[in-house]
Structures are given as structure tokens and as C-alpha cells.
DNA sequence: TCATTCAAGTTGCCGGGGCAAGTAAGATGG
DNA sequence: CCATCTTACTTGCCCCGGCAACTTGAATGA
């Protein structure tokens, strides 16, 4: 339980196993996704996530700061992704008319076509790597546990510690 | 179940939630670990993993190719890490006397001290981010599911597709 | 024995991301 | 109304990692 966890300076054997599996997933899964997307669509997994997130919003438009937060990105990283996307005419940036400090990013038609074209193979890869190996119950349990961890990690990064 | 998963070109709602949580963990967790280690020990999470893996073996010695596989690393990546480690006198490289094609990496005393010094804060961070938010049952379920996913992803990368 | 093949490791080049500093727009307080 | 502060975003510099090409050492086969 929670108390022992932070007291001992080491991981017990069960924790070691979980941790090793998590490390492998955290290192190797992005690599596998990047390779498939790079080969088939010429974009990274992170870039796909940005396009997909934009495409799901009303008017395909978001403030950059909101987009960065929802994609778990820093602002400089997103800024440079946007440079590339604008060069390919996948998005346009313009100042938010209601508050000049913000910048609105909008997906173009070409940008939406890119997501739609890239999605099927990417989704198939995700299913093959993540969901196919799991039973329905395992999938639910994985979701429940990851949701808690994700919330903790997200809070960590937003609070600026690390 | 398995069949539907690969047939439909989309994720259903439950899968979406799991996938979003996994994406956050996969993107943000390494960032959080890197920041802590970089700040407190001047090394990355990946570098810590390499040192730790070496320190656990007999004689603190491994072939580079084995080390790369167990750290889910490519060979060029590990090769460059070793350049940095040798520059700091944390490891030494020498050809394997039994087969000149292999290279043996051995942790020096200074290298072992580095792991030992870095471990406590790193382990505490891992516990805080990953284990503290979970019940014992959730931890077991997470481990079971991740082990399956990790095996699948690992096979994927080793087979060279992606 | 020597040519071919194969695997381990290194190197060079290029692109991407982090951080810190700089810019710009709005809020705040006298 | 102006100085200061805060927040959103961009830019420059540097390091890291991927890929492809190269080098080297051992195995294979005639």
C-alpha cells in the first residue's frame, strides 16, 4: 500500500517486473509507431497526434497553448511542429481576435485529408500492438490503471517539477 | 475480442480512453523522469537504465549487442552513450577475447558509484508517479497487461517492421 | 586457402526537441 | 496615462537519436 511505497528506497520484485514492462512499452512503443507512420505517411507519432487532436475540434481550430497541453507538449515543440505544418499547408495560424496574446491554429482541407489518409494504417498498428494481445478484462484494467498514472504524470509536468 | 479489433478501421470509445491514457503516459512519463534525473544527476532516463542494467550483471560486464537489446536500444544509440560514458570514466570497452566481433562493456567503480548515487531519488520518482496512485490489485493488472504489450512491441521491433 | 557472406560496432549527416532568452499583447496599479 | 508584470509564443543554440554507409572479425564453401 501507499505508505511502504515511498518509504523503502527500492522497488520490490513485483514492482520491478511492472516497471520493466512499463519501461519497454514507454521506450519501444513510440519507436514502433514512429517507424510505421514515418514509412507510410512521412510524419511522426507526435505529429499525427497533433493533427488528429485538431481535426476532432469544432471548426478544426484551437489555441496553441490549449493544443500543447492536450498533446502533452511544450510550447516550443508545438511551435516548431506548426512551422512544418504551415510549410506543408496543413494548418494556418492567426492571432485570436478576442485576445491578441493567443494564436489560433486551424486545420486546412489538405491537413484533414492527411489525417484521414494516415489514420487507417496507424489505427491498425495501434490495435495490433496494444489491443490484440489483451483480453477485454485486461483492456479495462489497463485503462483504469493508466488513467491514474496519466493524471499523476500530467500534474507533475504542469506543476513544473520533474 | 481479437477479430473485431483488426477489422474495423477505428477505435471504439473504450479503446479511445485507454489509448489516450497510454499516449499521455508514453509521452509525458519519460519527460518527467528525464527532468528529474537531468536535474539531480545530469543523466537521462535512458542512460540511467544502461548503467543500472550493467550494474546488475555478474562482473558488471556485458556484450554491447546484448546490452542494446535488453535496453530496447539501437546499436548506434548505445554506441554513442558508451562514448559519453567512457569520457566520464564510467565504463570501459574492450574486444571480447572469445570472439573479436563482440565488444565487452564493463562498469568502472566510478560508474557503479554513479548509479548508486542516482538511484534513490529516481526510484522515489518512479514510485510517486507510477506505483503510489495504484492499488495493489491495479498494480498486478497493470503488470499483466503491460507484459503482454511489451512482448508484442519488442517482437515488432526485432522483426524490423514497424 | 581464399572469396563470399554475415554480424557487431562505429561514424557522418541530418532532423527534432529542450532550454533559456527575446518579443509582443494584455492586465495591474499608481 | 504610463511603468511594471504576466502570459503566449517564437527563436537560437546545443545535444541527442535515427539512418545509412563503412570497417572489422568470424564463418562458410568451393
mmCIF file with all atom_site columns, N, CA and C in Angstrom, chain B residues 67-132:
data_model
loop_
_atom_site.group_PDB
_atom_site.id
_atom_site.type_symbol
_atom_site.label_atom_id
_atom_site.label_alt_id
_atom_site.label_comp_id
_atom_site.label_asym_id
_atom_site.label_entity_id
_atom_site.label_seq_id
_atom_site.pdbx_PDB_ins_code
_atom_site.Cartn_x
_atom_site.Cartn_y
_atom_site.Cartn_z
_atom_site.occupancy
_atom_site.B_iso_or_equiv
_atom_site.pdbx_formal_charge
_atom_site.auth_seq_id
_atom_site.auth_comp_id
_atom_site.auth_asym_id
_atom_site.auth_atom_id
_atom_site.pdbx_PDB_model_num
ATOM 1   N N  . UNK B 1 67  ? 23.434 -5.821  -24.404 1.00 0.00 ? 67  UNK B N  1
ATOM 2   C CA . UNK B 1 67  ? 23.021 -4.653  -23.634 1.00 0.00 ? 67  UNK B CA 1
ATOM 3   C C  . UNK B 1 67  ? 22.011 -3.820  -24.419 1.00 0.00 ? 67  UNK B C  1
ATOM 4   N N  . UNK B 1 68  ? 22.280 -3.638  -25.711 1.00 0.00 ? 68  UNK B N  1
ATOM 5   C CA . UNK B 1 68  ? 21.368 -2.853  -26.540 1.00 0.00 ? 68  UNK B CA 1
ATOM 6   C C  . UNK B 1 68  ? 19.986 -3.502  -26.566 1.00 0.00 ? 68  UNK B C  1
ATOM 7   N N  . UNK B 1 69  ? 19.946 -4.812  -26.775 1.00 0.00 ? 69  UNK B N  1
ATOM 8   C CA . UNK B 1 69  ? 18.651 -5.488  -26.855 1.00 0.00 ? 69  UNK B CA 1
ATOM 9   C C  . UNK B 1 69  ? 17.904 -5.358  -25.542 1.00 0.00 ? 69  UNK B C  1
ATOM 10  N N  . UNK B 1 70  ? 18.577 -5.555  -24.422 1.00 0.00 ? 70  UNK B N  1
ATOM 11  C CA . UNK B 1 70  ? 17.880 -5.516  -23.133 1.00 0.00 ? 70  UNK B CA 1
ATOM 12  C C  . UNK B 1 70  ? 17.468 -4.117  -22.721 1.00 0.00 ? 70  UNK B C  1
ATOM 13  N N  . UNK B 1 71  ? 18.124 -3.120  -23.308 1.00 0.00 ? 71  UNK B N  1
ATOM 14  C CA . UNK B 1 71  ? 17.727 -1.738  -23.016 1.00 0.00 ? 71  UNK B CA 1
ATOM 15  C C  . UNK B 1 71  ? 16.804 -1.188  -24.097 1.00 0.00 ? 71  UNK B C  1
ATOM 16  N N  . UNK B 1 72  ? 16.339 -2.051  -25.005 1.00 0.00 ? 72  UNK B N  1
ATOM 17  C CA . UNK B 1 72  ? 15.475 -1.630  -26.112 1.00 0.00 ? 72  UNK B CA 1
ATOM 18  C C  . UNK B 1 72  ? 16.122 -0.496  -26.886 1.00 0.00 ? 72  UNK B C  1
ATOM 19  N N  . UNK B 1 73  ? 17.409 -0.638  -27.151 1.00 0.00 ? 73  UNK B N  1
ATOM 20  C CA . UNK B 1 73  ? 18.149 0.416   -27.842 1.00 0.00 ? 73  UNK B CA 1
ATOM 21  C C  . UNK B 1 73  ? 18.639 -0.066  -29.196 1.00 0.00 ? 73  UNK B C  1
ATOM 22  N N  . UNK B 1 74  ? 18.833 0.860   -30.118 1.00 0.00 ? 74  UNK B N  1
ATOM 23  C CA . UNK B 1 74  ? 19.556 0.529   -31.343 1.00 0.00 ? 74  UNK B CA 1
ATOM 24  C C  . UNK B 1 74  ? 21.048 0.506   -31.031 1.00 0.00 ? 74  UNK B C  1
ATOM 25  N N  . UNK B 1 75  ? 21.835 -0.068  -31.926 1.00 0.00 ? 75  UNK B N  1
ATOM 26  C CA . UNK B 1 75  ? 23.269 -0.116  -31.675 1.00 0.00 ? 75  UNK B CA 1
ATOM 27  C C  . UNK B 1 75  ? 23.934 1.257   -31.776 1.00 0.00 ? 75  UNK B C  1
ATOM 28  N N  . UNK B 1 76  ? 23.602 2.064   -32.790 1.00 0.00 ? 76  UNK B N  1
ATOM 29  C CA . UNK B 1 76  ? 24.239 3.387   -32.822 1.00 0.00 ? 76  UNK B CA 1
ATOM 30  C C  . UNK B 1 76  ? 23.944 4.220   -31.572 1.00 0.00 ? 76  UNK B C  1
ATOM 31  N N  . UNK B 1 77  ? 22.722 4.127   -31.093 1.00 0.00 ? 77  UNK B N  1
ATOM 32  C CA . UNK B 1 77  ? 22.375 4.886   -29.899 1.00 0.00 ? 77  UNK B CA 1
ATOM 33  C C  . UNK B 1 77  ? 23.235 4.468   -28.719 1.00 0.00 ? 77  UNK B C  1
ATOM 34  N N  . UNK B 1 78  ? 23.322 3.144   -28.505 1.00 0.00 ? 78  UNK B N  1
ATOM 35  C CA . UNK B 1 78  ? 24.130 2.664   -27.385 1.00 0.00 ? 78  UNK B CA 1
ATOM 36  C C  . UNK B 1 78  ? 25.596 3.013   -27.586 1.00 0.00 ? 78  UNK B C  1
ATOM 37  N N  . UNK B 1 79  ? 26.054 2.926   -28.835 1.00 0.00 ? 79  UNK B N  1
ATOM 38  C CA . UNK B 1 79  ? 27.455 3.241   -29.105 1.00 0.00 ? 79  UNK B CA 1
ATOM 39  C C  . UNK B 1 79  ? 27.791 4.663   -28.662 1.00 0.00 ? 79  UNK B C  1
ATOM 40  N N  . UNK B 1 80  ? 26.900 5.593   -28.927 1.00 0.00 ? 80  UNK B N  1
ATOM 41  C CA . UNK B 1 80  ? 27.156 6.975   -28.554 1.00 0.00 ? 80  UNK B CA 1
ATOM 42  C C  . UNK B 1 80  ? 27.040 7.188   -27.054 1.00 0.00 ? 80  UNK B C  1
ATOM 43  N N  . UNK B 1 81  ? 26.124 6.482   -26.424 1.00 0.00 ? 81  UNK B N  1
ATOM 44  C CA . UNK B 1 81  ? 26.050 6.542   -24.965 1.00 0.00 ? 81  UNK B CA 1
ATOM 45  C C  . UNK B 1 81  ? 27.372 6.068   -24.370 1.00 0.00 ? 81  UNK B C  1
ATOM 46  N N  . UNK B 1 82  ? 27.921 5.004   -24.963 1.00 0.00 ? 82  UNK B N  1
ATOM 47  C CA . UNK B 1 82  ? 29.177 4.475   -24.447 1.00 0.00 ? 82  UNK B CA 1
ATOM 48  C C  . UNK B 1 82  ? 30.317 5.467   -24.635 1.00 0.00 ? 82  UNK B C  1
ATOM 49  N N  . UNK B 1 83  ? 30.312 6.198   -25.739 1.00 0.00 ? 83  UNK B N  1
ATOM 50  C CA . UNK B 1 83  ? 31.313 7.253   -25.916 1.00 0.00 ? 83  UNK B CA 1
ATOM 51  C C  . UNK B 1 83  ? 31.263 8.227   -24.737 1.00 0.00 ? 83  UNK B C  1
ATOM 52  N N  . UNK B 1 84  ? 30.047 8.660   -24.398 1.00 0.00 ? 84  UNK B N  1
ATOM 53  C CA . UNK B 1 84  ? 29.920 9.613   -23.279 1.00 0.00 ? 84  UNK B CA 1
ATOM 54  C C  . UNK B 1 84  ? 30.368 8.973   -21.972 1.00 0.00 ? 84  UNK B C  1
ATOM 55  N N  . UNK B 1 85  ? 29.965 7.727   -21.755 1.00 0.00 ? 85  UNK B N  1
ATOM 56  C CA . UNK B 1 85  ? 30.303 7.057   -20.506 1.00 0.00 ? 85  UNK B CA 1
ATOM 57  C C  . UNK B 1 85  ? 31.814 6.869   -20.377 1.00 0.00 ? 85  UNK B C  1
ATOM 58  N N  . UNK B 1 86  ? 32.466 6.503   -21.461 1.00 0.00 ? 86  UNK B N  1
ATOM 59  C CA . UNK B 1 86  ? 33.918 6.341   -21.398 1.00 0.00 ? 86  UNK B CA 1
ATOM 60  C C  . UNK B 1 86  ? 34.598 7.676   -21.120 1.00 0.00 ? 86  UNK B C  1
ATOM 61  N N  . UNK B 1 87  ? 34.059 8.735   -21.713 1.00 0.00 ? 87  UNK B N  1
ATOM 62  C CA . UNK B 1 87  ? 34.647 10.062  -21.483 1.00 0.00 ? 87  UNK B CA 1
ATOM 63  C C  . UNK B 1 87  ? 34.556 10.428  -19.998 1.00 0.00 ? 87  UNK B C  1
ATOM 64  N N  . UNK B 1 88  ? 33.530 9.940   -19.320 1.00 0.00 ? 88  UNK B N  1
ATOM 65  C CA . UNK B 1 88  ? 33.381 10.230  -17.887 1.00 0.00 ? 88  UNK B CA 1
ATOM 66  C C  . UNK B 1 88  ? 33.976 9.124   -17.018 1.00 0.00 ? 88  UNK B C  1
ATOM 67  N N  . UNK B 1 89  ? 34.613 8.142   -17.652 1.00 0.00 ? 89  UNK B N  1
ATOM 68  C CA . UNK B 1 89  ? 35.210 7.020   -16.923 1.00 0.00 ? 89  UNK B CA 1
ATOM 69  C C  . UNK B 1 89  ? 34.190 6.230   -16.121 1.00 0.00 ? 89  UNK B C  1
ATOM 70  N N  . UNK B 1 90  ? 33.019 6.041   -16.707 1.00 0.00 ? 90  UNK B N  1
ATOM 71  C CA . UNK B 1 90  ? 32.008 5.221   -16.046 1.00 0.00 ? 90  UNK B CA 1
ATOM 72  C C  . UNK B 1 90  ? 32.020 3.791   -16.582 1.00 0.00 ? 90  UNK B C  1
ATOM 73  N N  . UNK B 1 91  ? 32.535 3.590   -17.793 1.00 0.00 ? 91  UNK B N  1
ATOM 74  C CA . UNK B 1 91  ? 32.656 2.248   -18.364 1.00 0.00 ? 91  UNK B CA 1
ATOM 75  C C  . UNK B 1 91  ? 33.969 2.156   -19.141 1.00 0.00 ? 91  UNK B C  1
ATOM 76  N N  . UNK B 1 92  ? 34.401 0.920   -19.372 1.00 0.00 ? 92  UNK B N  1
ATOM 77  C CA . UNK B 1 92  ? 35.492 0.672   -20.308 1.00 0.00 ? 92  UNK B CA 1
ATOM 78  C C  . UNK B 1 92  ? 35.008 -0.339  -21.342 1.00 0.00 ? 92  UNK B C  1
ATOM 79  N N  . UNK B 1 93  ? 35.465 -0.184  -22.577 1.00 0.00 ? 93  UNK B N  1
ATOM 80  C CA . UNK B 1 93  ? 35.155 -1.131  -23.642 1.00 0.00 ? 93  UNK B CA 1
ATOM 81  C C  . UNK B 1 93  ? 36.416 -1.897  -24.015 1.00 0.00 ? 93  UNK B C  1
ATOM 82  N N  . UNK B 1 94  ? 36.241 -3.180  -24.319 1.00 0.00 ? 94  UNK B N  1
ATOM 83  C CA . UNK B 1 94  ? 37.367 -3.950  -24.843 1.00 0.00 ? 94  UNK B CA 1
ATOM 84  C C  . UNK B 1 94  ? 36.786 -5.075  -25.695 1.00 0.00 ? 94  UNK B C  1
ATOM 85  N N  . UNK B 1 95  ? 37.545 -5.529  -26.694 1.00 0.00 ? 95  UNK B N  1
ATOM 86  C CA . UNK B 1 95  ? 37.025 -6.617  -27.529 1.00 0.00 ? 95  UNK B CA 1
ATOM 87  C C  . UNK B 1 95  ? 36.846 -7.890  -26.708 1.00 0.00 ? 95  UNK B C  1
ATOM 88  N N  . UNK B 1 96  ? 35.821 -8.649  -27.033 1.00 0.00 ? 96  UNK B N  1
ATOM 89  C CA . UNK B 1 96  ? 35.576 -9.929  -26.366 1.00 0.00 ? 96  UNK B CA 1
ATOM 90  C C  . UNK B 1 96  ? 36.702 -10.894 -26.760 1.00 0.00 ? 96  UNK B C  1
ATOM 91  N N  . UNK B 1 97  ? 37.493 -11.379 -25.773 1.00 0.00 ? 97  UNK B N  1
ATOM 92  C CA . UNK B 1 97  ? 38.619 -12.271 -26.110 1.00 0.00 ? 97  UNK B CA 1
ATOM 93  C C  . UNK B 1 97  ? 38.164 -13.557 -26.785 1.00 0.00 ? 97  UNK B C  1
ATOM 94  N N  . UNK B 1 98  ? 36.955 -14.000 -26.528 1.00 0.00 ? 98  UNK B N  1
ATOM 95  C CA . UNK B 1 98  ? 36.486 -15.245 -27.117 1.00 0.00 ? 98  UNK B CA 1
ATOM 96  C C  . UNK B 1 98  ? 35.924 -15.064 -28.517 1.00 0.00 ? 98  UNK B C  1
ATOM 97  N N  . UNK B 1 99  ? 35.681 -13.817 -28.922 1.00 0.00 ? 99  UNK B N  1
ATOM 98  C CA . UNK B 1 99  ? 35.144 -13.573 -30.265 1.00 0.00 ? 99  UNK B CA 1
ATOM 99  C C  . UNK B 1 99  ? 35.291 -12.088 -30.571 1.00 0.00 ? 99  UNK B C  1
ATOM 100 N N  . UNK B 1 100 ? 36.257 -11.784 -31.409 1.00 0.00 ? 100 UNK B N  1
ATOM 101 C CA . UNK B 1 100 ? 36.633 -10.404 -31.662 1.00 0.00 ? 100 UNK B CA 1
ATOM 102 C C  . UNK B 1 100 ? 35.549 -9.544  -32.257 1.00 0.00 ? 100 UNK B C  1
ATOM 103 N N  . UNK B 1 101 ? 34.446 -10.168 -32.712 1.00 0.00 ? 101 UNK B N  1
ATOM 104 C CA . UNK B 1 101 ? 33.381 -9.346  -33.272 1.00 0.00 ? 101 UNK B CA 1
ATOM 105 C C  . UNK B 1 101 ? 32.619 -8.604  -32.186 1.00 0.00 ? 101 UNK B C  1
ATOM 106 N N  . UNK B 1 102 ? 32.568 -9.201  -31.020 1.00 0.00 ? 102 UNK B N  1
ATOM 107 C CA . UNK B 1 102 ? 31.821 -8.568  -29.930 1.00 0.00 ? 102 UNK B CA 1
ATOM 108 C C  . UNK B 1 102 ? 32.692 -7.585  -29.163 1.00 0.00 ? 102 UNK B C  1
ATOM 109 N N  . UNK B 1 103 ? 32.023 -6.652  -28.487 1.00 0.00 ? 103 UNK B N  1
ATOM 110 C CA . UNK B 1 103 ? 32.705 -5.720  -27.604 1.00 0.00 ? 103 UNK B CA 1
ATOM 111 C C  . UNK B 1 103 ? 32.099 -5.851  -26.217 1.00 0.00 ? 103 UNK B C  1
ATOM 112 N N  . UNK B 1 104 ? 32.960 -5.978  -25.214 1.00 0.00 ? 104 UNK B N  1
ATOM 113 C CA . UNK B 1 104 ? 32.501 -6.070  -23.835 1.00 0.00 ? 104 UNK B CA 1
ATOM 114 C C  . UNK B 1 104 ? 32.556 -4.695  -23.185 1.00 0.00 ? 104 UNK B C  1
ATOM 115 N N  . UNK B 1 105 ? 31.478 -4.345  -22.504 1.00 0.00 ? 105 UNK B N  1
ATOM 116 C CA . UNK B 1 105 ? 31.451 -3.107  -21.732 1.00 0.00 ? 105 UNK B CA 1
ATOM 117 C C  . UNK B 1 105 ? 31.443 -3.466  -20.256 1.00 0.00 ? 105 UNK B C  1
ATOM 118 N N  . UNK B 1 106 ? 32.309 -2.822  -19.483 1.00 0.00 ? 106 UNK B N  1
ATOM 119 C CA . UNK B 1 106 ? 32.382 -3.079  -18.045 1.00 0.00 ? 106 UNK B CA 1
ATOM 120 C C  . UNK B 1 106 ? 32.230 -1.780  -17.281 1.00 0.00 ? 106 UNK B C  1
ATOM 121 N N  . UNK B 1 107 ? 31.386 -1.839  -16.270 1.00 0.00 ? 107 UNK B N  1
ATOM 122 C CA . UNK B 1 107 ? 31.181 -0.684  -15.403 1.00 0.00 ? 107 UNK B CA 1
ATOM 123 C C  . UNK B 1 107 ? 32.408 -0.491  -14.508 1.00 0.00 ? 107 UNK B C  1
ATOM 124 N N  . UNK B 1 108 ? 32.898 0.735   -14.419 1.00 0.00 ? 108 UNK B N  1
ATOM 125 C CA . UNK B 1 108 ? 34.002 1.018   -13.502 1.00 0.00 ? 108 UNK B CA 1
ATOM 126 C C  . UNK B 1 108 ? 33.449 1.289   -12.093 1.00 0.00 ? 108 UNK B C  1
ATOM 127 N N  . UNK B 1 109 ? 34.348 1.433   -11.139 1.00 0.00 ? 109 UNK B N  1
ATOM 128 C CA . UNK B 1 109 ? 33.909 1.772   -9.787  1.00 0.00 ? 109 UNK B CA 1
ATOM 129 C C  . UNK B 1 109 ? 33.170 3.106   -9.789  1.00 0.00 ? 109 UNK B C  1
ATOM 130 N N  . UNK B 1 110 ? 33.728 4.062   -10.539 1.00 0.00 ? 110 UNK B N  1
ATOM 131 C CA . UNK B 1 110 ? 33.072 5.369   -10.610 1.00 0.00 ? 110 UNK B CA 1
ATOM 132 C C  . UNK B 1 110 ? 31.680 5.234   -11.221 1.00 0.00 ? 110 UNK B C  1
ATOM 133 N N  . UNK B 1 111 ? 31.556 4.356   -12.215 1.00 0.00 ? 111 UNK B N  1
ATOM 134 C CA . UNK B 1 111 ? 30.258 4.131   -12.830 1.00 0.00 ? 111 UNK B CA 1
ATOM 135 C C  . UNK B 1 111 ? 29.255 3.566   -11.846 1.00 0.00 ? 111 UNK B C  1
ATOM 136 N N  . UNK B 1 112 ? 29.703 2.584   -11.066 1.00 0.00 ? 112 UNK B N  1
ATOM 137 C CA . UNK B 1 112 ? 28.807 1.994   -10.072 1.00 0.00 ? 112 UNK B CA 1
ATOM 138 C C  . UNK B 1 112 ? 28.405 3.032   -9.026  1.00 0.00 ? 112 UNK B C  1
ATOM 139 N N  . UNK B 1 113 ? 29.372 3.844   -8.621  1.00 0.00 ? 113 UNK B N  1
ATOM 140 C CA . UNK B 1 113 ? 29.027 4.895   -7.646  1.00 0.00 ? 113 UNK B CA 1
ATOM 141 C C  . UNK B 1 113 ? 27.964 5.837   -8.204  1.00 0.00 ? 113 UNK B C  1
ATOM 142 N N  . UNK B 1 114 ? 28.073 6.105   -9.491  1.00 0.00 ? 114 UNK B N  1
ATOM 143 C CA . UNK B 1 114 ? 27.094 7.000   -10.113 1.00 0.00 ? 114 UNK B CA 1
ATOM 144 C C  . UNK B 1 114 ? 25.685 6.419   -10.025 1.00 0.00 ? 114 UNK B C  1
ATOM 145 N N  . UNK B 1 115 ? 25.546 5.130   -10.356 1.00 0.00 ? 115 UNK B N  1
ATOM 146 C CA . UNK B 1 115 ? 24.217 4.510   -10.268 1.00 0.00 ? 115 UNK B CA 1
ATOM 147 C C  . UNK B 1 115 ? 23.707 4.567   -8.841  1.00 0.00 ? 115 UNK B C  1
ATOM 148 N N  . UNK B 1 116 ? 24.567 4.165   -7.912  1.00 0.00 ? 116 UNK B N  1
ATOM 149 C CA . UNK B 1 116 ? 24.136 4.108   -6.514  1.00 0.00 ? 116 UNK B CA 1
ATOM 150 C C  . UNK B 1 116 ? 23.705 5.491   -6.030  1.00 0.00 ? 116 UNK B C  1
ATOM 151 N N  . UNK B 1 117 ? 24.463 6.505   -6.451  1.00 0.00 ? 117 UNK B N  1
ATOM 152 C CA . UNK B 1 117 ? 24.131 7.856   -6.006  1.00 0.00 ? 117 UNK B CA 1
ATOM 153 C C  . UNK B 1 117 ? 22.840 8.363   -6.636  1.00 0.00 ? 117 UNK B C  1
ATOM 154 N N  . UNK B 1 118 ? 22.578 7.935   -7.876  1.00 0.00 ? 118 UNK B N  1
ATOM 155 C CA . UNK B 1 118 ? 21.406 8.458   -8.580  1.00 0.00 ? 118 UNK B CA 1
ATOM 156 C C  . UNK B 1 118 ? 20.136 7.695   -8.238  1.00 0.00 ? 118 UNK B C  1
ATOM 157 N N  . UNK B 1 119 ? 20.281 6.463   -7.791  1.00 0.00 ? 119 UNK B N  1
ATOM 158 C CA . UNK B 1 119 ? 19.136 5.570   -7.658  1.00 0.00 ? 119 UNK B CA 1
ATOM 159 C C  . UNK B 1 119 ? 18.036 6.085   -6.726  1.00 0.00 ? 119 UNK B C  1
ATOM 160 N N  . UNK B 1 120 ? 18.369 6.494   -5.496  1.00 0.00 ? 120 UNK B N  1
ATOM 161 C CA . UNK B 1 120 ? 17.285 6.760   -4.540  1.00 0.00 ? 120 UNK B CA 1
ATOM 162 C C  . UNK B 1 120 ? 16.261 7.781   -5.043  1.00 0.00 ? 120 UNK B C  1
ATOM 163 N N  . UNK B 1 121 ? 16.721 8.896   -5.532  1.00 0.00 ? 121 UNK B N  1
ATOM 164 C CA . UNK B 1 121 ? 15.765 9.908   -5.983  1.00 0.00 ? 121 UNK B CA 1
ATOM 165 C C  . UNK B 1 121 ? 14.983 9.426   -7.205  1.00 0.00 ? 121 UNK B C  1
ATOM 166 N N  . UNK B 1 122 ? 15.681 8.701   -8.073  1.00 0.00 ? 122 UNK B N  1
ATOM 167 C CA . UNK B 1 122 ? 14.998 8.183   -9.261  1.00 0.00 ? 122 UNK B CA 1
ATOM 168 C C  . UNK B 1 122 ? 13.912 7.178   -8.871  1.00 0.00 ? 122 UNK B C  1
ATOM 169 N N  . UNK B 1 123 ? 14.273 6.255   -7.995  1.00 0.00 ? 123 UNK B N  1
ATOM 170 C CA . UNK B 1 123 ? 13.297 5.252   -7.553  1.00 0.00 ? 123 UNK B CA 1
ATOM 171 C C  . UNK B 1 123 ? 12.114 5.928   -6.876  1.00 0.00 ? 123 UNK B C  1
ATOM 172 N N  . UNK B 1 124 ? 12.405 6.954   -6.072  1.00 0.00 ? 124 UNK B N  1
ATOM 173 C CA . UNK B 1 124 ? 11.319 7.665   -5.397  1.00 0.00 ? 124 UNK B CA 1
ATOM 174 C C  . UNK B 1 124 ? 10.381 8.299   -6.420  1.00 0.00 ? 124 UNK B C  1
ATOM 175 N N  . UNK B 1 125 ? 10.959 8.842   -7.474  1.00 0.00 ? 125 UNK B N  1
ATOM 176 C CA . UNK B 1 125 ? 10.157 9.465   -8.527  1.00 0.00 ? 125 UNK B CA 1
ATOM 177 C C  . UNK B 1 125 ? 9.266  8.419   -9.208  1.00 0.00 ? 125 UNK B C  1
ATOM 178 N N  . UNK B 1 126 ? 9.862  7.258   -9.512  1.00 0.00 ? 126 UNK B N  1
ATOM 179 C CA . UNK B 1 126 ? 9.087  6.193   -10.139 1.00 0.00 ? 126 UNK B CA 1
ATOM 180 C C  . UNK B 1 126 ? 7.919  5.784   -9.244  1.00 0.00 ? 126 UNK B C  1
ATOM 181 N N  . UNK B 1 127 ? 8.203  5.626   -7.966  1.00 0.00 ? 127 UNK B N  1
ATOM 182 C CA . UNK B 1 127 ? 7.126  5.233   -7.049  1.00 0.00 ? 127 UNK B CA 1
ATOM 183 C C  . UNK B 1 127 ? 6.037  6.298   -6.995  1.00 0.00 ? 127 UNK B C  1
ATOM 184 N N  . UNK B 1 128 ? 6.465  7.534   -6.935  1.00 0.00 ? 128 UNK B N  1
ATOM 185 C CA . UNK B 1 128 ? 5.496  8.614   -6.808  1.00 0.00 ? 128 UNK B CA 1
ATOM 186 C C  . UNK B 1 128 ? 4.600  8.680   -8.043  1.00 0.00 ? 128 UNK B C  1
ATOM 187 N N  . UNK B 1 129 ? 5.198  8.521   -9.215  1.00 0.00 ? 129 UNK B N  1
ATOM 188 C CA . UNK B 1 129 ? 4.433  8.699   -10.450 1.00 0.00 ? 129 UNK B CA 1
ATOM 189 C C  . UNK B 1 129 ? 3.651  7.456   -10.845 1.00 0.00 ? 129 UNK B C  1
ATOM 190 N N  . UNK B 1 130 ? 4.201  6.288   -10.583 1.00 0.00 ? 130 UNK B N  1
ATOM 191 C CA . UNK B 1 130 ? 3.594  5.075   -11.122 1.00 0.00 ? 130 UNK B CA 1
ATOM 192 C C  . UNK B 1 130 ? 2.892  4.236   -10.061 1.00 0.00 ? 130 UNK B C  1
ATOM 193 N N  . UNK B 1 131 ? 3.554  3.982   -8.932  1.00 0.00 ? 131 UNK B N  1
ATOM 194 C CA . UNK B 1 131 ? 3.005  3.000   -8.000  1.00 0.00 ? 131 UNK B CA 1
ATOM 195 C C  . UNK B 1 131 ? 2.089  3.607   -6.943  1.00 0.00 ? 131 UNK B C  1
ATOM 196 N N  . UNK B 1 132 ? 2.415  4.771   -6.464  1.00 0.00 ? 132 UNK B N  1
ATOM 197 C CA . UNK B 1 132 ? 1.571  5.361   -5.420  1.00 0.00 ? 132 UNK B CA 1
ATOM 198 C C  . UNK B 1 132 ? 0.121  5.553   -5.855  1.00 0.00 ? 132 UNK B C  1
#
